[in-house]
Short mmCIF file of C-alpha atoms in Angstrom, two decimals:
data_model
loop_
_atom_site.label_atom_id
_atom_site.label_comp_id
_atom_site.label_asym_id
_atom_site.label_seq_id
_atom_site.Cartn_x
_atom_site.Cartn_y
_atom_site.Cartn_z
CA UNK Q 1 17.24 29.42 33.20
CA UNK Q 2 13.87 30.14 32.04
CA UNK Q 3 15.14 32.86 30.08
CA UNK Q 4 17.89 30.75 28.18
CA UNK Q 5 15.17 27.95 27.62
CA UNK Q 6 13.05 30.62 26.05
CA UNK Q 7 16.17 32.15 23.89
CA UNK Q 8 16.44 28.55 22.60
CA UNK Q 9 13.40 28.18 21.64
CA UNK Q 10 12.85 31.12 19.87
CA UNK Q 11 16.51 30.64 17.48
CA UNK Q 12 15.07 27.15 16.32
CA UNK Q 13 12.22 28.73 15.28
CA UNK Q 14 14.29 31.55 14.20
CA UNK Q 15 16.16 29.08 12.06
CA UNK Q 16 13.52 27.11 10.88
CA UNK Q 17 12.05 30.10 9.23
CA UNK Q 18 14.85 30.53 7.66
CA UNK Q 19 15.54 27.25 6.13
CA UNK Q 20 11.93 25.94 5.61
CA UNK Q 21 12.21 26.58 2.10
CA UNK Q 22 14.93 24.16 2.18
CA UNK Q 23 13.36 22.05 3.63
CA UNK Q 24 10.49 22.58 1.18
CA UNK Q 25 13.00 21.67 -1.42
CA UNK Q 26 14.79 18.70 -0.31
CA UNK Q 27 11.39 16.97 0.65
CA UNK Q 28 10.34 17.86 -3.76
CA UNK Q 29 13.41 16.12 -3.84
CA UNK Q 30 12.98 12.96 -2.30
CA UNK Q 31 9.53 12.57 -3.78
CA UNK Q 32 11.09 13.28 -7.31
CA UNK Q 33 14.10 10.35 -6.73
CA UNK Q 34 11.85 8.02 -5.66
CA UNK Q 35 9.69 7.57 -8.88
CA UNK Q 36 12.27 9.18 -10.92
CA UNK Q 37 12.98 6.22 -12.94
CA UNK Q 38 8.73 5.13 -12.87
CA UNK Q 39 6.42 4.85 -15.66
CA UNK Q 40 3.90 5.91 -13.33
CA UNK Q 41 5.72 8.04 -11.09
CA UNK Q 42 3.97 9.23 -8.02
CA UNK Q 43 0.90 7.53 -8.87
CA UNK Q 44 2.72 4.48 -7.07
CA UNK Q 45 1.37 5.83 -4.47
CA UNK Q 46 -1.94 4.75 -5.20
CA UNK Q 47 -1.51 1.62 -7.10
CA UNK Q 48 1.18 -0.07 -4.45
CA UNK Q 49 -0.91 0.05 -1.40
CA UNK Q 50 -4.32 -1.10 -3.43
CA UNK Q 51 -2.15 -4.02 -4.88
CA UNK Q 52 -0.89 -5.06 -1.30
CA UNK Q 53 -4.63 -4.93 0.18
CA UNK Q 54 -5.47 -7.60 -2.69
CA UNK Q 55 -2.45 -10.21 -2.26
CA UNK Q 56 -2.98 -9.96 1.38
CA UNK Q 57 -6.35 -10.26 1.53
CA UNK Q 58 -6.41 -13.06 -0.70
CA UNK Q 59 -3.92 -15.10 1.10
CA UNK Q 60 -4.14 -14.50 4.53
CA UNK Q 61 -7.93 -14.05 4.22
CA UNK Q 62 -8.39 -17.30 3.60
CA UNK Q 63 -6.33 -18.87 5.70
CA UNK Q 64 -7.32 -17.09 8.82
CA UNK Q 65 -11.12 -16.93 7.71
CA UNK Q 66 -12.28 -18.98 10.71
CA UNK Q 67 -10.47 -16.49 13.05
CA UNK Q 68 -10.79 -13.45 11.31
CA UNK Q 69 -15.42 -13.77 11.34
CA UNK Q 70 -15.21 -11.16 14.10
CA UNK Q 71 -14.00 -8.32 12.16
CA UNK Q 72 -16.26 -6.13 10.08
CA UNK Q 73 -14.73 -6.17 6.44
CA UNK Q 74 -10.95 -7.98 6.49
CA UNK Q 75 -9.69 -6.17 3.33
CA UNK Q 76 -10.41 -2.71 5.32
CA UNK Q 77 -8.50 -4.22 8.39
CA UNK Q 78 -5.79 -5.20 6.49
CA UNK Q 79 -5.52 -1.87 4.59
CA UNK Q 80 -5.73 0.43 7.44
CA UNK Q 81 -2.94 -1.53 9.58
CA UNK Q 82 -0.14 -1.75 5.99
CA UNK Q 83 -1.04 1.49 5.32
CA UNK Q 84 0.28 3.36 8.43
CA UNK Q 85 2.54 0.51 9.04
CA UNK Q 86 4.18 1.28 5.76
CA UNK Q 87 4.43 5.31 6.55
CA UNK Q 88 6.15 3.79 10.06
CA UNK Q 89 8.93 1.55 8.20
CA UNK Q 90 9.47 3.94 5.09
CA UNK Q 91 9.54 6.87 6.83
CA UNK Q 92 12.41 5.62 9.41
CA UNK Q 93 14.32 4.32 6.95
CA UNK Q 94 14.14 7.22 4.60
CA UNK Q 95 15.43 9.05 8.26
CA UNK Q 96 18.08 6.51 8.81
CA UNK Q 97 19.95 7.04 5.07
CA UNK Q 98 18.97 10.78 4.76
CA UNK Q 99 22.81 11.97 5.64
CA UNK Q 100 24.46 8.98 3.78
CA UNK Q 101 22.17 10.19 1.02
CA UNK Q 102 22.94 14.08 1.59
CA UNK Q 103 26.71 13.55 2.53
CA UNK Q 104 27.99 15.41 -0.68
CA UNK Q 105 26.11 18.55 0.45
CA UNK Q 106 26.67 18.31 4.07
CA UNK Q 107 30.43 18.78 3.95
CA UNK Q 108 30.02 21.56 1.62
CA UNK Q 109 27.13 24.01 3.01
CA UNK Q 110 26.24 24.28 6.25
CA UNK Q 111 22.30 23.75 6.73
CA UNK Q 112 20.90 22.69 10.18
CA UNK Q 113 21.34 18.88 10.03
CA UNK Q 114 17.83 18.12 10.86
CA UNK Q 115 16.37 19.31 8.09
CA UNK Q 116 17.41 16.20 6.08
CA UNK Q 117 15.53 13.52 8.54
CA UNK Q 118 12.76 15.42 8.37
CA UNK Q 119 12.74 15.99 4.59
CA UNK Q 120 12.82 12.46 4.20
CA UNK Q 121 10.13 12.13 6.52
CA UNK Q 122 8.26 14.63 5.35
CA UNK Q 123 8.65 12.98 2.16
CA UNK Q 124 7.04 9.79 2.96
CA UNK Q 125 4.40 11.67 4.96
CA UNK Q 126 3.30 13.86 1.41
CA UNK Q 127 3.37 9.46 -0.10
CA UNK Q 128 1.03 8.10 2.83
CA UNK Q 129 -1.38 11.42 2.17
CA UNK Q 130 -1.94 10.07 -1.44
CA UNK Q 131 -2.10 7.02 -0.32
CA UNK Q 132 -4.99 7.40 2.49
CA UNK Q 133 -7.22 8.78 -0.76
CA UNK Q 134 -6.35 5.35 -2.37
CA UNK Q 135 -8.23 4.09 1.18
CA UNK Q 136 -10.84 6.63 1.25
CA UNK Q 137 -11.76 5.68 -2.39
CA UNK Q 138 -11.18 2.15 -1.58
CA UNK Q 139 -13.43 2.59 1.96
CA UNK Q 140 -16.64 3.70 -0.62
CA UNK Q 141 -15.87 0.82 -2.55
CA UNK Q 142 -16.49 -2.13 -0.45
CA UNK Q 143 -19.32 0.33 2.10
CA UNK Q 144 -21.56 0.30 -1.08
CA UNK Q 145 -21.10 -3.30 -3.04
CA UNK Q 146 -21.13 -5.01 0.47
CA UNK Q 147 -18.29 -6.74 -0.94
CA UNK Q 148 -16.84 -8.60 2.20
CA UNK Q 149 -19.42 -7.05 4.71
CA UNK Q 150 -18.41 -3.93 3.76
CA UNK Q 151 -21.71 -2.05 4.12
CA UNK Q 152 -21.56 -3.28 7.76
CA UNK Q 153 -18.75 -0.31 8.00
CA UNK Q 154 -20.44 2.09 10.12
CA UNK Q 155 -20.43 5.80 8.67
CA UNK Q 156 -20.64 9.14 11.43
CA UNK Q 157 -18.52 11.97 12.69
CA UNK Q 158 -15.66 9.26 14.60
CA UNK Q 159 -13.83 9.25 11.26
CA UNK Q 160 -13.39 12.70 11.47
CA UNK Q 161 -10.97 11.90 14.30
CA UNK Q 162 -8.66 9.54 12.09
CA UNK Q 163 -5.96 13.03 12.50
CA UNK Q 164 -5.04 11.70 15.83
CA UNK Q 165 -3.18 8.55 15.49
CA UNK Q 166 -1.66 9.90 12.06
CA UNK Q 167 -0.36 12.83 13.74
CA UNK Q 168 1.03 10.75 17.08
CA UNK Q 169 2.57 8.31 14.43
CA UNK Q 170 3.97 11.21 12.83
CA UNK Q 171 5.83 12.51 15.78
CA UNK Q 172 7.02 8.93 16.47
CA UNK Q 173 8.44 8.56 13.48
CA UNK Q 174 10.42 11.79 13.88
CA UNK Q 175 11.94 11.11 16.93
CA UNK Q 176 12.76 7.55 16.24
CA UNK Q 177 14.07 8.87 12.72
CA UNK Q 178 16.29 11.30 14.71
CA UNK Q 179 17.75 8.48 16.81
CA UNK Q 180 18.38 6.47 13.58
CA UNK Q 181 19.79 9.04 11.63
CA UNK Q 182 22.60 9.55 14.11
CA UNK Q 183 23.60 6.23 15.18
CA UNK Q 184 23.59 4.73 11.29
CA UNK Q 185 26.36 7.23 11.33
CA UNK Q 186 28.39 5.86 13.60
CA UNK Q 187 27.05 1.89 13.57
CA UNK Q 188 26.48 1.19 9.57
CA UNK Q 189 25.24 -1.90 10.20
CA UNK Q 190 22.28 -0.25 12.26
CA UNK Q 191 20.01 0.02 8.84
CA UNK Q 192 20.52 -3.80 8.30
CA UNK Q 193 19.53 -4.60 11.94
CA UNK Q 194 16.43 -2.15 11.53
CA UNK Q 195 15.61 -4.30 8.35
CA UNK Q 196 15.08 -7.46 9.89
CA UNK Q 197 13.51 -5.46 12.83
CA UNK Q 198 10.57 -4.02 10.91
CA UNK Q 199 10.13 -7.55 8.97
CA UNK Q 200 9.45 -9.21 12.26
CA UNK Q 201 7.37 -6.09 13.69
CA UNK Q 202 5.27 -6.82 10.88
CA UNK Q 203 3.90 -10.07 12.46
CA UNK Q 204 4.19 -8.43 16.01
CA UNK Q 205 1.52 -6.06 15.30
CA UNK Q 206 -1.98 -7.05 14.84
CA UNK Q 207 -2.22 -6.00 10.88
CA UNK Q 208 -3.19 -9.61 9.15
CA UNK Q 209 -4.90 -10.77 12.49
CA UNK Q 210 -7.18 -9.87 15.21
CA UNK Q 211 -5.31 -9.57 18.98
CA UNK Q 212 -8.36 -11.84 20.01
CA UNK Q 213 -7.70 -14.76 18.31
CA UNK Q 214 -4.22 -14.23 20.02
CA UNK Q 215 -4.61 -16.86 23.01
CA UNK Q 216 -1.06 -16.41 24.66
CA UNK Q 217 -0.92 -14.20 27.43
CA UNK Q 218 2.70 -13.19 27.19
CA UNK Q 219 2.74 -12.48 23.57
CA UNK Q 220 -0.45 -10.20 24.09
CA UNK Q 221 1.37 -8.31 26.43
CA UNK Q 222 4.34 -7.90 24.28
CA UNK Q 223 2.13 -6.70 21.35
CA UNK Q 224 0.23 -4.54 23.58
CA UNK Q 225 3.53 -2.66 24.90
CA UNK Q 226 4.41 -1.82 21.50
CA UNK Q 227 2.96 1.52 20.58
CA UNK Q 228 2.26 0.94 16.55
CA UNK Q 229 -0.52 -1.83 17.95
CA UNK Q 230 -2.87 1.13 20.01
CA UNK Q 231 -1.86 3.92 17.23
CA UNK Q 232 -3.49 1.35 14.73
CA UNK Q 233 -5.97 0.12 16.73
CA UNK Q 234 -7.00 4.03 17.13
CA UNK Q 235 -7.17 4.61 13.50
CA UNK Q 236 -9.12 1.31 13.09
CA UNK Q 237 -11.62 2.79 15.89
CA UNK Q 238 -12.46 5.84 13.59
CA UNK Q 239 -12.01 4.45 10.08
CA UNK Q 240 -13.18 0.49 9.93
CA UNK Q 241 -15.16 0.62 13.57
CA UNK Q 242 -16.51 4.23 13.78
CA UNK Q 243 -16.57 4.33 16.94
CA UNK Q 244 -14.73 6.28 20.13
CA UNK Q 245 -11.14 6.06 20.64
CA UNK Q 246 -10.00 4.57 23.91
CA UNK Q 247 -8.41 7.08 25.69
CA UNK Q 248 -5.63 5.02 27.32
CA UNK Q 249 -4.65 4.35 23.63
CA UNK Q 250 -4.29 7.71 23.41
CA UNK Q 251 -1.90 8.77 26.23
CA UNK Q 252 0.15 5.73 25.85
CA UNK Q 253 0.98 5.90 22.39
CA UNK Q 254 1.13 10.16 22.64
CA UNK Q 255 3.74 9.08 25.74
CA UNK Q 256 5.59 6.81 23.33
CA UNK Q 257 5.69 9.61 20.64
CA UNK Q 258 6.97 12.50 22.76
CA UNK Q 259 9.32 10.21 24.25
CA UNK Q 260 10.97 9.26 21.51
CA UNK Q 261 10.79 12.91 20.04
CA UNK Q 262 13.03 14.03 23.40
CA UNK Q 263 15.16 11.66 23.04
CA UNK Q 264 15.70 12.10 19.91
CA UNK Q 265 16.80 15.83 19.78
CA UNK Q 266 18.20 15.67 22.75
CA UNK Q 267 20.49 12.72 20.66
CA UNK Q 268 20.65 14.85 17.32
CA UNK Q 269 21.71 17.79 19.50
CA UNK Q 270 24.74 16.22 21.34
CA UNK Q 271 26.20 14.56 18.01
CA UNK Q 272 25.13 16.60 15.37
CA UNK Q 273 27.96 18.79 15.39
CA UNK Q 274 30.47 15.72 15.21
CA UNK Q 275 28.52 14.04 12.41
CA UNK Q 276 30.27 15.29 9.81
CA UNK Q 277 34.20 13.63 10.91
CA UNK Q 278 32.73 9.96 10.35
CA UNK Q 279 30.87 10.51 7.12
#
């Protein structure tokens, strides 16, 4: 058993050596079709996120002022929580369509199917990379005009640690993008129904407000369960807080994110070969 387990292992990695120049290729791709038709292309990236920060801010900052005076510098907040929000929602989508969007070349060559989720992933992973420099830059920005109590952003070796949550969200989006992938085969309607989902996950995770002004026990529990809210609150801890990551935030969302992961190969493994007779 042990021995077949290991066998296994070693011909995925076997064949993901083989095709990771694929994979190489159809990520270039889905950058390259996204801002194909841009005046600005890829720089997008940059300007999007930055543009968000400043409506949001704007609006929401003043009308939760009163109940936003604990937090250190709102714009920061706000940024940190839309921008791995965004890589969440953009990412699973990009995973949901990637076969619609790939169907021509699946029924011609074979190619393991999972390479196009995780192009498409992979894709919006190389987008939220730009755009954390648009944060770093944007970080410096309000730290040294105090703009919004920004130079009461502590600065030390925690934000060194800002790897962790990406990397948990990253494997979270993976395996939910597996799961998606499949099923919008089979259930069309799955990518409207994860539409509206991530619209109202947007206001059930703490990204325009503070969990403390929350005073309802039952929705703080529900926010809490969700494991976006203590992968955000993690990368809030390093980057906007600076300070130690609570370690139960940690495990739980890392459980959430190799959950999902299993599930979602084990999934892609039982239905990938049928995939191709309802496209």
């Amino acid at each position: 058993m042990k021995k077949a387990e290991k066998n296994g292992a070693s011909d995925f990695l076997e064949t993901f050596k083989k095709y990771r120049s694929l994979l190489i290729e159809l990520t270039r791709k889905s950058i390259k079709l996204k801002y194909r038709d841009s005046v600005l292309g890829i720089l997008w990236s940059f300007v999007q996120p930055l543009l968000n920060m400043i409506v949001l801010s704007v609006v929401f900052g003043a009308i939760l002022k009163r109940n936003n005076s604990n937090i250190i510098c709102y714009p920061i907040f706000l940024f940190s929580g839309r921008l791995l929000f965004e890589f969440f929602t953009t990412g699973t989508k990009a995973a949901l369509n990637s076969f619609r969007a790939n169907a021509s070349i699946i029924k011609k060559v074979y190619v393991p199917k999972y390479m196009y989720p995780t192009s498409a992933i992979l894709s919006t992973f190389v987008t939220l990379g730009l755009s954390l420099l648009c944060f770093v830059c944007v970080w410096f920005f309000f730290k040294f005009t105090n703009i919004s109590n920004g130079a009461a952003m502590p600065f030390n070796g925690y934000m060194l640690l800002a790897f962790i949550p990406i990397a948990i969200l990253f494997v979270l989006v993976i395996g939910i993008g597996f799961i998606l992938s499949v099923f919008q085969v089979y259930f069309r309607d799955i990518q409207y129904i994860w539409d509206v989902f991530c619209t109202l996950l947007f206001y059930m995770v703490p990204i325009i407000y503070d969990i403390k002004t929350i005073n309802t026990d039952w929705i703080r529990l529900l926010i809490r369960i969700n494991p976006l809210y203590h992968i955000i609150s993690m990368f809030r801890d390093c980057m906007v807080e600076c300070v130690a990551m609570n370690p139960k935030n940690i495990l739980y969302s890392l459980a959430w994110a190799l959950g999902s992961l299993l599930i979602g190969v084990y999934i892609f493994n039982k239905k990938s070969d049928d995939l191709i007779y309802h496209m």
